[in-house]
Short mmCIF file of C-alpha atoms in Angstrom, two decimals:
data_model
loop_
_atom_site.label_atom_id
_atom_site.label_comp_id
_atom_site.label_asym_id
_atom_site.label_seq_id
_atom_site.Cartn_x
_atom_site.Cartn_y
_atom_site.Cartn_z
CA MET A 250 246.71 84.10 32.94
CA SER A 251 245.01 87.35 33.96
CA ILE A 252 243.45 89.47 31.26
CA PHE A 253 243.64 93.25 31.44
CA ALA A 254 241.60 95.73 29.47
CA LYS A 255 243.01 98.60 27.46
CA PRO A 256 240.48 100.91 25.77
CA LEU A 257 241.20 102.60 22.49
CA GLU A 258 241.71 106.35 22.56
CA PHE A 259 240.97 109.00 19.96
CA LYS A 260 243.03 112.21 20.11
CA GLY A 261 241.55 114.05 17.13
CA GLN A 262 239.93 117.46 17.51
CA SER A 263 237.05 118.97 15.52
CA SER A 264 238.78 122.33 15.08
CA GLU A 265 241.91 120.64 13.74
CA TYR A 266 240.04 118.31 11.40
CA PHE A 267 237.85 121.14 10.07
CA GLY A 268 240.84 122.62 8.23
CA ILE A 269 241.62 119.28 6.59
CA TRP A 270 237.98 118.74 5.63
CA LEU A 271 237.55 122.24 4.19
CA SER A 272 240.76 122.13 2.14
CA ASN A 273 239.82 118.66 0.86
CA LEU A 274 236.40 119.94 -0.19
CA LEU A 275 237.71 123.05 -1.96
CA LEU A 276 240.51 121.22 -3.77
CA THR A 277 238.11 118.49 -4.86
CA ILE A 278 235.76 121.09 -6.33
CA VAL A 279 238.56 123.03 -8.04
CA THR A 280 240.04 119.85 -9.59
CA LEU A 281 236.61 118.57 -10.68
CA GLY A 282 236.83 115.62 -8.32
CA ILE A 283 240.35 114.44 -9.11
CA TYR A 284 241.74 115.52 -5.74
CA SER A 285 239.12 113.41 -3.95
CA ALA A 286 241.57 110.48 -4.07
CA TRP A 287 244.15 112.45 -2.10
CA ALA A 288 241.39 113.83 0.13
CA LYS A 289 240.47 110.27 1.08
CA VAL A 290 244.08 109.55 2.04
CA ARG A 291 244.32 112.70 4.20
CA ARG A 292 241.01 111.90 5.91
CA LYS A 293 241.92 108.29 6.66
CA GLN A 294 245.41 109.21 7.83
CA TYR A 295 243.99 111.73 10.27
CA PHE A 296 241.54 109.27 11.81
CA TYR A 297 243.99 106.34 11.81
CA ASN A 298 246.91 108.32 13.20
CA ASN A 299 244.78 109.75 16.00
CA THR A 300 243.29 106.40 17.04
CA TYR A 301 245.56 105.04 19.77
CA LEU A 302 246.02 101.64 21.35
CA GLU A 303 248.64 101.28 24.07
CA ASP A 304 249.88 104.83 23.35
CA ALA A 305 250.54 104.13 19.66
CA GLY A 306 248.44 105.24 16.72
CA PHE A 307 247.48 103.26 13.64
CA GLY A 308 248.91 103.99 10.22
CA TYR A 309 247.37 104.37 6.76
CA HIS A 310 249.89 104.12 3.91
CA ALA A 311 247.90 104.30 0.69
CA THR A 312 248.71 107.07 -1.77
CA GLY A 313 246.33 109.29 -3.68
CA LEU A 314 247.70 107.93 -6.95
CA GLN A 315 246.85 104.35 -5.99
CA ILE A 316 243.28 105.33 -5.17
CA LEU A 317 242.98 107.45 -8.33
CA LYS A 318 244.21 104.55 -10.47
CA GLY A 319 241.60 102.28 -8.92
CA ARG A 320 238.81 104.77 -9.54
CA LEU A 321 239.91 105.28 -13.14
CA LEU A 322 239.90 101.52 -13.71
CA VAL A 323 236.37 101.24 -12.31
CA LEU A 324 235.24 104.23 -14.39
CA ALA A 325 236.79 102.72 -17.52
CA GLY A 326 234.92 99.49 -16.84
CA PHE A 327 231.58 101.30 -16.55
CA LEU A 328 232.26 103.30 -19.73
CA LEU A 329 233.17 100.14 -21.59
CA LEU A 330 229.96 98.43 -20.50
CA ASN A 331 227.87 101.45 -21.53
CA LEU A 332 229.53 101.61 -24.95
CA LEU A 333 229.04 97.90 -25.50
CA ALA A 334 225.39 98.14 -24.38
CA THR A 335 224.83 100.89 -26.94
CA PHE A 336 226.76 99.58 -29.94
CA LEU A 337 227.44 95.87 -29.32
CA PRO A 338 224.68 94.53 -27.07
CA VAL A 339 225.57 90.89 -27.76
CA LEU A 340 229.17 91.41 -26.68
CA TYR A 341 227.92 93.47 -23.72
CA GLY A 342 226.21 90.38 -22.32
CA PHE A 343 229.38 88.28 -22.49
CA VAL A 344 231.58 91.01 -20.98
CA GLY A 345 229.01 91.71 -18.26
CA LEU A 346 228.87 88.01 -17.39
CA ALA A 347 232.67 87.84 -17.29
CA LEU A 348 232.85 90.83 -14.94
CA PHE A 349 230.16 89.27 -12.77
CA PHE A 350 232.29 86.18 -12.20
CA LEU A 351 235.43 88.30 -11.91
CA SER A 352 233.95 90.49 -9.15
CA PRO A 353 234.85 88.19 -6.20
CA TYR A 354 238.49 88.28 -7.31
CA LEU A 355 238.41 92.09 -7.60
CA ILE A 356 236.76 92.40 -4.18
CA ASN A 357 239.52 90.26 -2.67
CA LEU A 358 242.10 92.56 -4.27
CA SER A 359 240.42 95.57 -2.64
CA LEU A 360 240.31 93.85 0.74
CA GLN A 361 243.95 92.90 0.41
CA PHE A 362 244.87 96.47 -0.50
CA ASN A 363 243.02 98.02 2.44
CA ALA A 364 244.55 95.56 4.89
CA ARG A 365 248.03 95.95 3.44
CA VAL A 366 248.04 99.77 3.73
CA THR A 367 246.96 99.63 7.38
CA SER A 368 249.54 99.24 10.13
CA TYR A 369 250.02 99.31 13.86
CA ARG A 370 253.48 99.97 15.29
CA ASN A 371 255.05 99.51 11.85
CA VAL A 372 253.47 96.08 11.39
CA ARG A 373 251.16 95.77 8.41
CA PHE A 374 247.89 93.89 8.36
CA HIS A 375 247.33 91.25 5.71
CA PHE A 376 244.33 89.72 3.97
CA GLU A 377 244.31 86.35 2.23
CA GLY A 378 240.95 85.51 0.69
CA SER A 379 239.59 82.73 -1.43
CA TYR A 380 237.66 83.24 -4.67
CA TRP A 381 234.82 80.80 -3.95
CA GLU A 382 234.25 81.97 -0.40
CA ALA A 383 234.11 85.55 -1.68
CA PHE A 384 231.66 84.37 -4.35
CA LEU A 385 229.43 82.91 -1.64
CA ALA A 386 229.76 85.97 0.63
CA TYR A 387 229.17 88.68 -1.97
CA ILE A 388 226.95 87.04 -4.57
CA VAL A 389 225.23 83.85 -3.43
CA MET A 390 224.26 84.89 0.11
CA PRO A 391 222.86 88.33 -0.88
CA PHE A 392 220.85 86.60 -3.65
CA LEU A 393 219.43 84.14 -1.12
CA SER A 394 218.54 87.07 1.14
CA VAL A 395 216.54 88.69 -1.65
CA ILE A 396 214.61 85.60 -2.74
CA THR A 397 213.74 84.82 0.91
CA LEU A 398 212.46 88.41 1.37
CA GLY A 399 215.20 89.21 3.85
CA LEU A 400 214.77 86.18 6.09
CA LEU A 401 218.34 85.08 5.39
CA ALA A 402 219.80 88.58 5.56
CA PRO A 403 221.29 88.08 9.07
CA VAL A 404 222.84 84.82 7.89
CA ALA A 405 224.34 86.62 4.90
CA VAL A 406 225.73 89.47 7.02
CA ARG A 407 227.25 87.06 9.54
CA PHE A 408 228.77 84.97 6.75
CA LEU A 409 230.28 88.07 5.14
CA LEU A 410 231.80 89.36 8.38
CA ASN A 411 233.15 85.91 9.21
CA TYR A 412 234.75 85.66 5.78
CA VAL A 413 236.37 89.10 5.79
CA TRP A 414 237.68 89.18 9.34
CA SER A 415 238.84 85.57 9.61
CA ARG A 416 241.10 86.19 6.59
CA ILE A 417 242.85 89.18 8.22
CA SER A 418 246.11 88.66 10.04
CA TYR A 419 248.55 90.85 11.95
CA GLY A 420 252.19 89.88 11.83
CA GLY A 421 251.30 86.25 11.12
CA HIS A 422 248.61 86.12 13.83
CA SER A 423 245.20 85.36 12.31
CA ILE A 424 241.96 86.81 13.63
CA ASP A 425 239.35 84.35 14.90
CA THR A 426 235.63 85.12 14.70
CA HIS A 427 232.81 83.83 16.92
CA LEU A 428 229.67 85.69 15.86
CA SER A 429 226.29 84.75 17.28
CA LEU A 430 223.62 84.28 14.62
CA SER A 431 220.85 84.96 17.15
CA ASP A 432 222.35 88.41 17.87
CA PHE A 433 222.20 89.28 14.17
CA TYR A 434 218.57 88.19 13.94
CA LYS A 435 217.69 90.30 16.99
CA LEU A 436 219.46 93.29 15.46
CA PHE A 437 217.75 92.69 12.13
CA GLY A 438 214.33 92.56 13.77
CA VAL A 439 214.80 95.71 15.82
CA SER A 440 216.71 97.78 13.25
CA VAL A 441 214.95 96.79 10.05
CA ILE A 442 211.71 94.82 10.27
CA LEU A 443 209.89 96.89 12.90
CA PRO A 444 210.81 100.36 11.51
CA VAL A 445 210.06 99.36 7.94
CA THR A 446 206.76 97.81 8.98
CA GLY A 447 205.85 101.01 10.81
CA LEU A 448 206.70 103.09 7.77
CA PHE A 449 204.59 100.82 5.57
CA VAL A 450 201.60 101.26 7.87
CA LEU A 451 202.14 105.02 7.93
CA ALA A 452 202.37 105.09 4.13
CA THR A 453 199.13 103.18 3.84
CA VAL A 454 197.36 105.62 6.17
CA LEU A 455 198.66 108.71 4.36
CA MET A 456 197.81 107.36 0.93
CA THR A 457 194.34 106.37 2.10
CA LEU A 458 193.71 109.84 3.50
CA SER A 459 195.05 111.42 0.32
CA PHE A 460 192.84 109.46 -2.05
CA THR A 461 189.70 109.67 0.06
CA ARG A 462 189.56 113.47 0.02
CA PRO A 463 186.36 115.08 -1.32
CA GLU A 464 186.30 114.99 -5.12
CA SER A 465 186.34 118.80 -5.36
CA ALA A 466 189.55 118.98 -3.36
CA PHE A 467 191.23 116.06 -5.06
CA SER A 468 193.53 116.36 -8.03
CA ASP A 469 196.62 114.64 -9.33
CA ASN A 470 198.71 117.61 -8.23
CA TYR A 471 197.21 117.48 -4.75
CA ALA A 472 197.86 113.76 -4.46
CA MET A 473 201.48 114.14 -5.55
CA ALA A 474 202.01 117.10 -3.23
CA SER A 475 200.71 115.14 -0.26
CA ILE A 476 202.70 111.99 -1.03
CA ALA A 477 206.01 113.54 -2.16
CA PRO A 478 207.15 114.69 1.32
CA PHE A 479 206.44 111.23 2.68
CA LEU A 480 208.40 109.54 -0.12
CA LEU A 481 211.37 111.83 0.53
CA GLY A 482 211.19 111.10 4.26
CA PHE A 483 210.86 107.39 3.54
CA TYR A 484 214.06 107.27 1.45
CA VAL A 485 215.98 109.32 4.03
CA TYR A 486 214.76 107.02 6.79
CA ILE A 487 215.70 103.87 4.90
CA PHE A 488 219.18 105.30 4.32
CA PHE A 489 219.45 106.12 8.01
CA ILE A 490 218.31 102.62 9.03
CA GLY A 491 220.95 101.08 6.77
CA PHE A 492 223.62 103.30 8.31
CA VAL A 493 222.54 102.43 11.85
CA TYR A 494 222.37 98.71 11.02
CA ARG A 495 225.91 98.82 9.69
CA ILE A 496 227.24 100.42 12.87
CA PHE A 497 225.38 98.00 15.13
CA CYS A 498 226.80 95.09 13.12
CA MET A 499 230.21 96.53 13.92
CA THR A 500 229.41 96.47 17.65
CA LEU A 501 228.48 92.79 17.36
CA LEU A 502 231.68 92.17 15.44
CA PHE A 503 233.85 93.55 18.22
CA LYS A 504 232.24 91.15 20.65
CA GLY A 505 233.20 88.15 18.57
CA ILE A 506 236.69 88.70 17.13
CA ALA A 507 239.96 87.79 18.79
CA ILE A 508 243.56 86.83 18.16
CA PRO A 509 243.66 83.42 19.89
CA GLY A 510 245.93 83.29 22.88
CA ALA A 511 246.71 87.00 22.71
CA ILE A 512 243.90 89.55 22.40
CA ARG A 513 240.14 89.71 22.40
CA PHE A 514 237.88 92.72 22.00
CA SER A 515 234.86 94.09 23.82
CA ASN A 516 232.70 97.17 23.53
CA THR A 517 230.49 99.22 25.82
CA ILE A 518 228.62 101.01 23.05
CA HIS A 519 225.09 101.78 24.22
CA PRO A 520 222.55 101.55 21.37
CA GLY A 521 220.41 104.40 22.74
CA ARG A 522 223.37 106.72 23.14
CA LEU A 523 224.70 105.87 19.69
CA LEU A 524 221.29 106.49 18.11
CA PHE A 525 221.11 109.86 19.89
CA ILE A 526 224.53 110.79 18.50
CA LEU A 527 223.59 109.73 14.97
CA ILE A 528 220.28 111.60 14.98
CA THR A 529 221.68 114.81 16.49
CA ASN A 530 224.66 114.65 14.11
CA PHE A 531 222.27 114.41 11.18
CA LEU A 532 220.22 117.38 12.41
CA ALA A 533 223.35 119.42 13.08
CA ILE A 534 224.62 118.79 9.54
CA ILE A 535 221.28 119.78 8.01
CA LEU A 536 220.89 122.95 10.10
CA SER A 537 224.50 124.03 9.47
CA ILE A 538 224.22 123.37 5.70
CA GLY A 539 227.01 120.82 5.97
CA LEU A 540 229.52 122.93 7.92
CA LEU A 541 229.28 120.69 10.99
CA ILE A 542 230.20 117.52 9.07
CA PRO A 543 233.74 117.47 10.59
CA TRP A 544 232.34 117.92 14.11
CA ALA A 545 229.80 115.12 13.53
CA GLN A 546 232.42 112.73 12.14
CA ILE A 547 234.80 113.37 15.03
CA ARG A 548 232.00 113.02 17.60
CA GLN A 549 230.80 109.69 16.19
CA HIS A 550 234.29 108.25 15.77
CA ARG A 551 235.33 109.29 19.27
CA TYR A 552 232.30 107.66 20.90
CA ILE A 553 232.70 104.38 19.02
CA THR A 554 236.47 104.23 19.42
CA GLU A 555 236.61 105.03 23.11
CA ASN A 556 233.98 102.40 23.86
CA ILE A 557 236.03 99.59 22.31
CA ALA A 558 238.66 97.86 24.42
CA THR A 559 241.24 95.15 23.97
CA HIS A 560 241.87 92.45 26.55
CA ALA A 561 245.40 91.10 26.31
CA SER A 562 246.19 87.70 27.81
CA THR A 563 249.90 88.11 27.09
CA ASP A 564 252.50 90.86 27.35
CA PHE A 565 251.41 93.36 24.70
CA ALA A 566 254.92 94.64 23.92
CA GLU A 567 256.18 91.09 23.41
CA PHE A 568 253.21 90.29 21.17
CA VAL A 569 253.91 93.31 18.90
CA ALA A 570 257.64 92.54 18.83
CA GLU A 571 256.92 88.97 17.76
CA ALA A 572 254.56 90.23 15.05
CA ALA A 573 257.28 92.58 13.76
CA GLU A 574 259.78 89.72 13.61
CA LYS A 575 257.35 87.55 11.64
CA GLN A 576 256.70 90.40 9.22
CA SER A 577 260.42 90.91 8.64
CA ALA A 578 260.88 87.19 8.10
CA PHE A 579 258.40 87.33 5.22
CA GLY A 580 260.05 90.43 3.74
CA GLU A 581 256.97 92.61 4.22
CA GLU A 582 258.48 95.39 6.30
CA PHE A 583 257.24 98.55 4.64
CA ALA A 584 258.03 97.40 1.15
CA ASP A 585 256.22 99.40 -1.53
CA PHE A 586 252.86 97.87 -2.24
CA ASP A 587 251.89 98.24 -5.89
CA GLY A 588 248.18 97.74 -5.39
CA VAL A 589 245.23 99.91 -6.32
CA ASP A 590 242.09 100.66 -4.36
CA LEU A 591 239.11 99.63 -6.48
CA GLY A 592 236.73 100.83 -3.78
CA LEU A 593 234.81 97.54 -3.79
#
């Protein structure tokens, strides 16, 4: 059967989103951060509702109260741990260990929540995870990445993406993942190893120059003044590399996920163009003292969205109708979902 492509479309506008962003910022400041939960809902609803596939936007159905409850639970957990560490250190160890082993379960709850509050054409997504696979994805694999000095990092990232996305379904149709490990190693080498190695060499050169100055010109204050700008730049660069790596992992993801017998995805995101957008967005935000954040977010989201396409091997309307019927059969049609967003 012939496969036809249908690109995603983003209909949001910077001028329109600026009002939402500014009101969110001001209300968050006035309420000492409490409104940030509702701000997150407004932001996600704007981007979801304006992202179109086949002339229909996506939906985001979480409430600010659900997100606030989740944040309060996480905050209470941190406060409890701090109090126990201060006054009952022995009990702190047991509680900390219990939370450590509980974390995969809590992460699955968060993934389930985020899938459940997302919809397309009134059909909700669903996530069904397993505790031990989450334990491997979020605890064991990252640990192995650390002790192998990053050599297993691509394996860990691929395992994590496989776990999360293969457990998502839409109207009873599960998502299948075929992610190439070699692609993740190539991305890891280009995006992480080479830049970090270059920064390490640069750091060595700068520190050598700093500490080989004539004795009369050298002082502790001089050494710190010469190194401090580099350290600041280093941390900013590492943050930027992590951000870029995350986005490029997403581009690999959309090459390898599909709903068998119905839809597969593709993307035409050009790494050079995306890097240019990210760098110029960052500079625009800095030079505008943050006022161009809405413009930068819209610009980035539009480029990524409009370079992702779906390829349907079946009638799309029939596929969605079948998904809606399966959802109704399971009694999931827009029933209230009493979950909380733990932000994990």
